[in-house]
GROMACS .gro file of C-alpha atoms in nm:
model
  348
    1MET     CA    1  -1.271   1.585   1.237
    2LYS     CA    2  -1.522   1.505   0.968
    3ALA     CA    3  -1.403   1.561   0.611
    4ILE     CA    4  -1.558   1.831   0.394
    5ARG     CA    5  -1.871   1.684   0.238
    6TYR     CA    6  -1.833   1.853  -0.098
    7ILE     CA    7  -1.530   1.984  -0.278
    8ILE     CA    8  -1.561   2.229  -0.563
    9PHE     CA    9  -1.326   2.191  -0.854
   10GLY     CA   10  -1.289   2.493  -1.080
   11PHE     CA   11  -1.123   2.438  -1.413
   12ILE     CA   12  -0.993   2.725  -1.622
   13PHE     CA   13  -0.930   2.686  -1.991
   14PHE     CA   14  -0.736   2.945  -2.185
   15SER     CA   15  -0.797   3.005  -2.555
   16LEU     CA   16  -0.505   3.059  -2.788
   17GLY     CA   17  -0.479   3.419  -2.914
   18SER     CA   18  -0.739   3.547  -2.667
   19CYS     CA   19  -0.734   3.690  -2.315
   20GLN     CA   20  -1.077   3.548  -2.239
   21LYS     CA   21  -1.108   3.248  -2.008
   22GLU     CA   22  -1.385   3.003  -1.959
   23GLU     CA   23  -1.447   2.862  -1.610
   24GLU     CA   24  -1.630   2.540  -1.548
   25THR     CA   25  -1.727   2.437  -1.195
   26ILE     CA   26  -1.772   2.074  -1.107
   27ILE     CA   27  -1.899   1.959  -0.770
   28GLN     CA   28  -1.726   1.636  -0.667
   29ASP     CA   29  -1.886   1.420  -0.397
   30ASN     CA   30  -1.632   1.379  -0.118
   31SER     CA   31  -1.681   1.003  -0.118
   32GLN     CA   32  -1.489   0.994  -0.449
   33SER     CA   33  -1.208   1.229  -0.342
   34PHE     CA   34  -0.906   1.138  -0.132
   35VAL     CA   35  -0.583   1.278   0.004
   36VAL     CA   36  -0.232   1.147   0.057
   37ASN     CA   37  -0.178   0.857   0.303
   38THR     CA   38  -0.534   0.725   0.273
   39PRO     CA   39  -0.580   0.356   0.191
   40ILE     CA   40  -0.667   0.414  -0.174
   41ALA     CA   41  -0.367   0.643  -0.225
   42ASP     CA   42  -0.133   0.388  -0.067
   43LEU     CA   43  -0.281   0.102  -0.270
   44LEU     CA   44  -0.243   0.298  -0.593
   45SER     CA   45   0.118   0.381  -0.506
   46ARG     CA   46   0.198   0.015  -0.445
   47THR     CA   47   0.022  -0.085  -0.767
   48SER     CA   48   0.208   0.173  -0.979
   49GLN     CA   49   0.557   0.162  -0.825
   50ASN     CA   50   0.850  -0.008  -0.989
   51PRO     CA   51   0.848  -0.366  -0.854
   52THR     CA   52   1.143  -0.394  -0.619
   53SER     CA   53   1.086  -0.712  -0.418
   54LEU     CA   54   1.064  -0.962  -0.703
   55ASP     CA   55   1.444  -0.983  -0.720
   56ASN     CA   56   1.517  -0.993  -0.346
   57VAL     CA   57   1.700  -1.321  -0.400
   58LEU     CA   58   1.962  -1.107  -0.579
   59ASP     CA   59   1.987  -0.790  -0.372
   60SER     CA   60   1.804  -0.871  -0.043
   61SER     CA   61   1.636  -0.529  -0.061
   62SER     CA   62   1.293  -0.395  -0.153
   63CYS     CA   63   1.440  -0.047  -0.191
   64PHE     CA   64   1.538  -0.106  -0.554
   65SER     CA   65   1.551  -0.368  -0.827
   66VAL     CA   66   1.846  -0.471  -1.045
   67GLN     CA   67   1.801  -0.423  -1.418
   68LEU     CA   68   1.829  -0.738  -1.627
   69PRO     CA   69   2.028  -0.894  -1.776
   70VAL     CA   70   2.281  -0.919  -1.496
   71THR     CA   71   2.551  -1.174  -1.414
   72VAL     CA   72   2.597  -1.302  -1.059
   73ILE     CA   73   2.829  -1.547  -0.890
   74VAL     CA   74   2.680  -1.779  -0.626
   75ASN     CA   75   2.904  -2.030  -0.445
   76GLY     CA   76   3.151  -2.016  -0.734
   77GLN     CA   77   2.882  -2.066  -0.997
   78GLN     CA   78   2.840  -1.790  -1.258
   79ILE     CA   79   2.476  -1.733  -1.354
   80THR     CA   80   2.336  -1.496  -1.616
   81VAL     CA   81   1.995  -1.369  -1.505
   82ALA     CA   82   1.821  -1.263  -1.826
   83GLU     CA   83   1.457  -1.273  -1.711
   84GLU     CA   84   1.251  -1.305  -1.394
   85ALA     CA   85   1.223  -1.683  -1.433
   86ASP     CA   86   1.601  -1.703  -1.380
   87TYR     CA   87   1.561  -1.592  -1.016
   88GLN     CA   88   1.476  -1.955  -0.944
   89ILE     CA   89   1.815  -2.063  -1.083
   90VAL     CA   90   1.984  -1.831  -0.836
   91GLN     CA   91   1.769  -1.962  -0.552
   92ALA     CA   92   1.853  -2.320  -0.648
   93ALA     CA   93   2.226  -2.239  -0.640
   94ILE     CA   94   2.183  -2.090  -0.293
   95ASP     CA   95   1.994  -2.397  -0.169
   96GLU     CA   96   2.227  -2.652  -0.329
   97PHE     CA   97   2.466  -2.685  -0.034
   98SER     CA   98   2.425  -2.626   0.339
   99ASP     CA   99   2.790  -2.551   0.419
  100ASP     CA  100   2.854  -2.258   0.180
  101ASP     CA  101   2.829  -1.881   0.220
  102ASP     CA  102   2.521  -1.836  -0.005
  103LEU     CA  103   2.637  -1.487  -0.103
  104VAL     CA  104   2.517  -1.338  -0.432
  105ASN     CA  105   2.800  -1.138  -0.589
  106PHE     CA  106   2.734  -0.918  -0.890
  107VAL     CA  107   2.956  -0.879  -1.193
  108TYR     CA  108   2.981  -0.499  -1.218
  109PRO     CA  109   2.878  -0.251  -1.338
  110ILE     CA  110   2.505  -0.297  -1.270
  111THR     CA  111   2.210  -0.059  -1.300
  112ILE     CA  112   1.946  -0.039  -1.029
  113THR     CA  113   1.597   0.113  -1.044
  114PHE     CA  114   1.426   0.263  -0.739
  115GLN     CA  115   1.055   0.253  -0.657
  116ASN     CA  116   1.008   0.593  -0.825
  117PHE     CA  117   1.170   0.459  -1.147
  118GLN     CA  118   1.489   0.662  -1.109
  119THR     CA  119   1.803   0.468  -1.203
  120GLN     CA  120   2.162   0.457  -1.080
  121VAL     CA  121   2.470   0.282  -1.213
  122LEU     CA  122   2.681   0.099  -0.952
  123GLN     CA  123   3.045   0.037  -1.035
  124ASP     CA  124   3.139  -0.197  -0.750
  125ALA     CA  125   3.034  -0.357  -0.422
  126ASP     CA  126   3.117  -0.039  -0.228
  127ASP     CA  127   2.859   0.151  -0.435
  128LEU     CA  128   2.603  -0.119  -0.354
  129ASP     CA  129   2.680  -0.100   0.019
  130ASP     CA  130   2.635   0.278   0.009
  131VAL     CA  131   2.292   0.245  -0.150
  132LEU     CA  132   2.185  -0.023   0.098
  133ASP     CA  133   2.296   0.200   0.387
  134GLU     CA  134   2.091   0.489   0.248
  135CYS     CA  135   1.786   0.266   0.205
  136GLY     CA  136   1.785   0.157   0.567
  137GLU     CA  137   1.539  -0.099   0.698
  138ASP     CA  138   1.215  -0.146   0.508
  139ASP     CA  139   0.930  -0.324   0.686
  140GLY     CA  140   0.649  -0.175   0.481
  141PHE     CA  141   0.415  -0.354   0.244
  142ASP     CA  142   0.554  -0.471  -0.088
  143GLU     CA  143   0.435  -0.371  -0.432
  144ILE     CA  144   0.115  -0.511  -0.579
  145ASP     CA  145   0.250  -0.628  -0.911
  146CYS     CA  146   0.009  -0.886  -1.054
  147ILE     CA  147  -0.254  -0.633  -1.167
  148THR     CA  148  -0.227  -0.357  -1.426
  149LEU     CA  149  -0.403  -0.024  -1.449
  150VAL     CA  150  -0.512   0.078  -1.799
  151TYR     CA  151  -0.399   0.428  -1.898
  152PRO     CA  152  -0.470   0.709  -1.960
  153ILE     CA  153  -0.642   0.801  -1.631
  154THR     CA  154  -0.773   1.152  -1.571
  155ILE     CA  155  -0.752   1.292  -1.218
  156ASN     CA  156  -0.918   1.608  -1.085
  157ILE     CA  157  -0.712   1.808  -0.835
  158TYR     CA  158  -0.815   2.064  -0.576
  159ASP     CA  159  -0.568   2.242  -0.344
  160SER     CA  160  -0.754   2.371  -0.037
  161ASN     CA  161  -0.464   2.597   0.064
  162ASN     CA  162  -0.475   2.828  -0.237
  163GLN     CA  163  -0.813   2.711  -0.374
  164LEU     CA  164  -0.664   2.621  -0.711
  165ALA     CA  165  -0.817   2.348  -0.926
  166ASN     CA  166  -0.673   2.154  -1.215
  167THR     CA  167  -0.680   1.825  -1.401
  168VAL     CA  168  -0.396   1.590  -1.490
  169THR     CA  169  -0.384   1.300  -1.734
  170ILE     CA  170  -0.180   1.005  -1.609
  171THR     CA  171  -0.028   0.792  -1.886
  172SER     CA  172   0.197   0.544  -1.706
  173ASN     CA  173   0.283   0.375  -1.376
  174SER     CA  174   0.581   0.604  -1.326
  175SER     CA  175   0.375   0.921  -1.368
  176LEU     CA  176   0.104   0.793  -1.131
  177PHE     CA  177   0.353   0.687  -0.864
  178ASN     CA  178   0.539   1.018  -0.871
  179PHE     CA  179   0.214   1.217  -0.887
  180LEU     CA  180   0.096   1.051  -0.566
  181ALA     CA  181   0.439   1.080  -0.402
  182ASN     CA  182   0.433   1.458  -0.452
  183LEU     CA  183   0.079   1.521  -0.325
  184GLY     CA  184   0.054   1.785  -0.053
  185SER     CA  185  -0.143   1.717   0.264
  186ASN     CA  186  -0.408   1.973   0.163
  187THR     CA  187  -0.454   1.847  -0.192
  188TYR     CA  188  -0.772   1.655  -0.273
  189VAL     CA  189  -0.780   1.436  -0.581
  190ALA     CA  190  -1.061   1.248  -0.755
  191ILE     CA  191  -1.030   0.988  -1.030
  192ASN     CA  192  -1.250   1.045  -1.333
  193TYR     CA  193  -1.436   0.713  -1.352
  194PRO     CA  194  -1.485   0.473  -1.515
  195ILE     CA  195  -1.135   0.331  -1.548
  196SER     CA  196  -1.016  -0.017  -1.644
  197ALA     CA  197  -0.768  -0.259  -1.492
  198ILE     CA  198  -0.636  -0.603  -1.580
  199ASN     CA  199  -0.655  -0.863  -1.303
  200SER     CA  200  -0.413  -1.146  -1.227
  201ASN     CA  201  -0.600  -1.374  -1.471
  202GLY     CA  202  -0.555  -1.129  -1.760
  203GLN     CA  203  -0.919  -1.018  -1.757
  204THR     CA  204  -1.009  -0.652  -1.809
  205ILE     CA  205  -1.227  -0.513  -1.528
  206VAL     CA  206  -1.425  -0.188  -1.546
  207ILE     CA  207  -1.413   0.012  -1.221
  208ASN     CA  208  -1.665   0.286  -1.141
  209SER     CA  209  -1.582   0.417  -0.793
  210ASN     CA  210  -1.320   0.439  -0.519
  211SER     CA  211  -1.480   0.152  -0.326
  212GLU     CA  212  -1.472  -0.072  -0.634
  213LEU     CA  213  -1.107   0.021  -0.694
  214GLU     CA  214  -1.006  -0.050  -0.333
  215ASN     CA  215  -1.191  -0.382  -0.336
  216PHE     CA  216  -1.029  -0.480  -0.666
  217ILE     CA  217  -0.677  -0.409  -0.538
  218ASP     CA  218  -0.732  -0.558  -0.191
  219ASP     CA  219  -0.879  -0.876  -0.337
  220SER     CA  220  -0.573  -0.906  -0.565
  221ILE     CA  221  -0.315  -0.891  -0.285
  222ASP     CA  222  -0.326  -1.265  -0.207
  223ASP     CA  223  -0.287  -1.345  -0.577
  224CYS     CA  224   0.013  -1.116  -0.602
  225ASP     CA  225   0.171  -1.267  -0.291
  226ASP     CA  226   0.139  -1.615  -0.443
  227ASP     CA  227   0.357  -1.497  -0.732
  228ASN     CA  228   0.592  -1.285  -0.522
  229SER     CA  229   0.877  -1.435  -0.324
  230GLY     CA  230   0.895  -1.120  -0.116
  231GLY     CA  231   0.532  -1.125  -0.011
  232SER     CA  232   0.333  -0.873   0.190
  233GLY     CA  233   0.289  -1.071   0.505
  234GLY     CA  234   0.150  -1.418   0.536
  235SER     CA  235  -0.208  -1.514   0.599
  236GLY     CA  236  -0.150  -1.810   0.834
  237SER     CA  237  -0.308  -1.768   1.179
  238THR     CA  238   0.008  -1.874   1.367
  239ALA     CA  239   0.230  -1.617   1.195
  240PHE     CA  240  -0.034  -1.348   1.242
  241THR     CA  241  -0.075  -1.433   1.611
  242ASP     CA  242   0.300  -1.402   1.662
  243VAL     CA  243   0.294  -1.055   1.509
  244LEU     CA  244  -0.018  -0.937   1.693
  245THR     CA  245   0.105  -1.048   2.036
  246SER     CA  246   0.450  -0.894   2.006
  247GLY     CA  247   0.484  -0.539   2.139
  248THR     CA  248   0.220  -0.269   2.168
  249TRP     CA  249   0.015  -0.101   1.897
  250TYR     CA  250  -0.167   0.220   1.813
  251ILE     CA  251  -0.436   0.294   1.556
  252SER     CA  252  -0.268   0.476   1.268
  253TYR     CA  253  -0.578   0.476   1.046
  254TYR     CA  254  -0.952   0.436   1.099
  255PHE     CA  255  -1.190   0.511   0.813
  256GLU     CA  256  -1.567   0.477   0.855
  257ASP     CA  257  -1.863   0.597   0.650
  258ASP     CA  258  -1.641   0.787   0.404
  259ASP     CA  259  -1.470   0.978   0.686
  260ASP     CA  260  -1.123   0.962   0.839
  261GLU     CA  261  -1.189   0.919   1.213
  262THR     CA  262  -0.838   0.821   1.321
  263SER     CA  263  -0.827   1.108   1.571
  264ASP     CA  264  -1.099   0.933   1.778
  265PHE     CA  265  -0.827   0.694   1.896
  266ASN     CA  266  -0.538   0.933   1.957
  267GLY     CA  267  -0.339   0.833   2.265
  268TYR     CA  268  -0.460   0.473   2.288
  269THR     CA  269  -0.204   0.195   2.332
  270PHE     CA  270  -0.323  -0.158   2.254
  271THR     CA  271  -0.176  -0.484   2.382
  272PHE     CA  272  -0.290  -0.826   2.259
  273ASN     CA  273  -0.192  -1.113   2.489
  274THR     CA  274  -0.136  -1.473   2.382
  275ASN     CA  275  -0.425  -1.593   2.603
  276GLY     CA  276  -0.678  -1.401   2.392
  277ASN     CA  277  -0.714  -1.106   2.629
  278SER     CA  278  -0.635  -0.749   2.525
  279THR     CA  279  -0.605  -0.407   2.682
  280ALA     CA  280  -0.643  -0.053   2.553
  281VAL     CA  281  -0.483   0.216   2.769
  282LEU     CA  282  -0.565   0.588   2.742
  283SER     CA  283  -0.428   0.842   2.992
  284GLY     CA  284  -0.373   0.571   3.252
  285VAL     CA  285  -0.723   0.426   3.216
  286THR     CA  286  -0.737   0.063   3.100
  287THR     CA  287  -1.017  -0.090   2.894
  288ASN     CA  288  -1.014  -0.469   2.886
  289GLY     CA  289  -1.110  -0.675   2.587
  290THR     CA  290  -1.064  -1.001   2.399
  291TRP     CA  291  -0.944  -1.100   2.056
  292SER     CA  292  -0.964  -1.414   1.842
  293THR     CA  293  -0.891  -1.525   1.488
  294PHE     CA  294  -1.097  -1.749   1.264
  295VAL     CA  295  -1.154  -1.830   0.898
  296ASP     CA  296  -1.481  -1.738   0.729
  297SER     CA  297  -1.546  -1.827   0.364
  298GLY     CA  298  -1.172  -1.856   0.305
  299GLN     CA  299  -1.098  -1.516   0.463
  300ASN     CA  300  -0.881  -1.477   0.773
  301LYS     CA  301  -1.065  -1.269   1.034
  302LEU     CA  302  -0.973  -1.089   1.356
  303ASP     CA  303  -1.259  -1.048   1.604
  304LEU     CA  304  -1.219  -0.757   1.849
  305ILE     CA  305  -1.434  -0.705   2.161
  306PHE     CA  306  -1.385  -0.437   2.432
  307ASP     CA  307  -1.567  -0.359   2.757
  308GLY     CA  308  -1.789  -0.051   2.765
  309ILE     CA  309  -1.875   0.171   2.470
  310ASP     CA  310  -1.559   0.381   2.424
  311LEU     CA  311  -1.418   0.141   2.165
  312ASP     CA  312  -1.738   0.004   2.018
  313GLU     CA  313  -1.650   0.153   1.677
  314ILE     CA  314  -1.375  -0.102   1.628
  315GLU     CA  315  -1.562  -0.397   1.776
  316ASP     CA  316  -1.610  -0.619   1.474
  317ASP     CA  317  -1.488  -0.928   1.291
  318TRP     CA  318  -1.229  -0.765   1.067
  319ARG     CA  319  -1.087  -0.922   0.755
  320ILE     CA  320  -0.707  -0.943   0.775
  321ILE     CA  321  -0.597  -0.794   0.445
  322GLU     CA  322  -0.221  -0.807   0.505
  323TYR     CA  323   0.040  -0.751   0.772
  324THR     CA  324   0.409  -0.706   0.841
  325ASN     CA  325   0.601  -0.712   1.170
  326THR     CA  326   0.508  -0.347   1.226
  327GLN     CA  327   0.168  -0.292   1.061
  328ILE     CA  328  -0.167  -0.473   1.033
  329ARG     CA  329  -0.430  -0.372   0.775
  330LEU     CA  330  -0.791  -0.470   0.844
  331LYS     CA  331  -1.112  -0.420   0.649
  332ASP     CA  332  -1.482  -0.466   0.717
  333VAL     CA  333  -1.763  -0.467   0.462
  334SER     CA  334  -2.105  -0.398   0.610
  335GLY     CA  335  -2.362  -0.671   0.554
  336GLY     CA  336  -2.628  -0.402   0.535
  337ASP     CA  337  -2.542  -0.116   0.302
  338GLY     CA  338  -2.209  -0.255   0.179
  339SER     CA  339  -2.011   0.036   0.325
  340ILE     CA  340  -1.641  -0.030   0.388
  341ASP     CA  341  -1.444   0.050   0.704
  342TYR     CA  342  -1.066   0.033   0.734
  343LEU     CA  343  -0.859  -0.017   1.049
  344THR     CA  344  -0.478  -0.011   1.059
  345PHE     CA  345  -0.266  -0.093   1.364
  346THR     CA  346   0.097   0.022   1.371
  347LYS     CA  347   0.350  -0.103   1.625
  348ASN     CA  348   0.483   0.148   1.877
   0.00000   0.00000   0.00000
């Protein structure tokens, strides 16, 4: 289904001491509005969340981070971790011997912080085990922590269910993360551009549109991974091939020409074989294809080709943005008009 081309935001301002109201109507081009679970919303969530994978050497979990300073015991060695640089001391203690248990034991109590910035005090190892059990397995993409959004940021909101409009001023990472986490499926939001952000080199960048924002964040992912022991999936072709050729996949997101067209691929199951052949099965009908990887101008690419015309929309040489064992994010920038398409495979 094509998205609504224009969304009308009505803003009502009430005057103190008066029953009169003033209504201002702003027409927002749909290309600058988005909803929950779209690429830009996910990227903003990962950019604004509390970083939880930086300290995985301590807690082996991206569900939360441990507040510093904290004291740990590794192979009988007591280490005070006062700052992020001290994670390397812990890693060195783990790597020092090959015949030890390599367990990181905390000196309690400790305080942990979740992705949404909520905190919890843990009194002992049993409390930690309980939290880890509640977190479960996490194979999603890690935070994007080497760039910084400059606040305040004003966001226009339109709820299509009750046709209410509003604005909100975001003043911090925690407020942006929780704002996005609580978005309803029928709520459209639009950032009031321009905004500014600081890149991994400490430079301030002015951003004027959704496409510029997505490009800025996507292009920063490799830089963030270089500084992040947790990472968001490697970029080496061998590791990617191992992921791609394991199991079957479906298209969980396809975005083209400013429209979400994921439903065009409902029901398809994709298999990528190690010999470079692929299949796409829909209702018992198989479409054959081929796949290959290559490097172009320093970018890792995935080239997809399928027989016939049913899947010609995704036939392209896609840039591999990032991947995990269960999800692959791809992006294509048109050489003509510069439009951006997104393709995400998720493992069945």
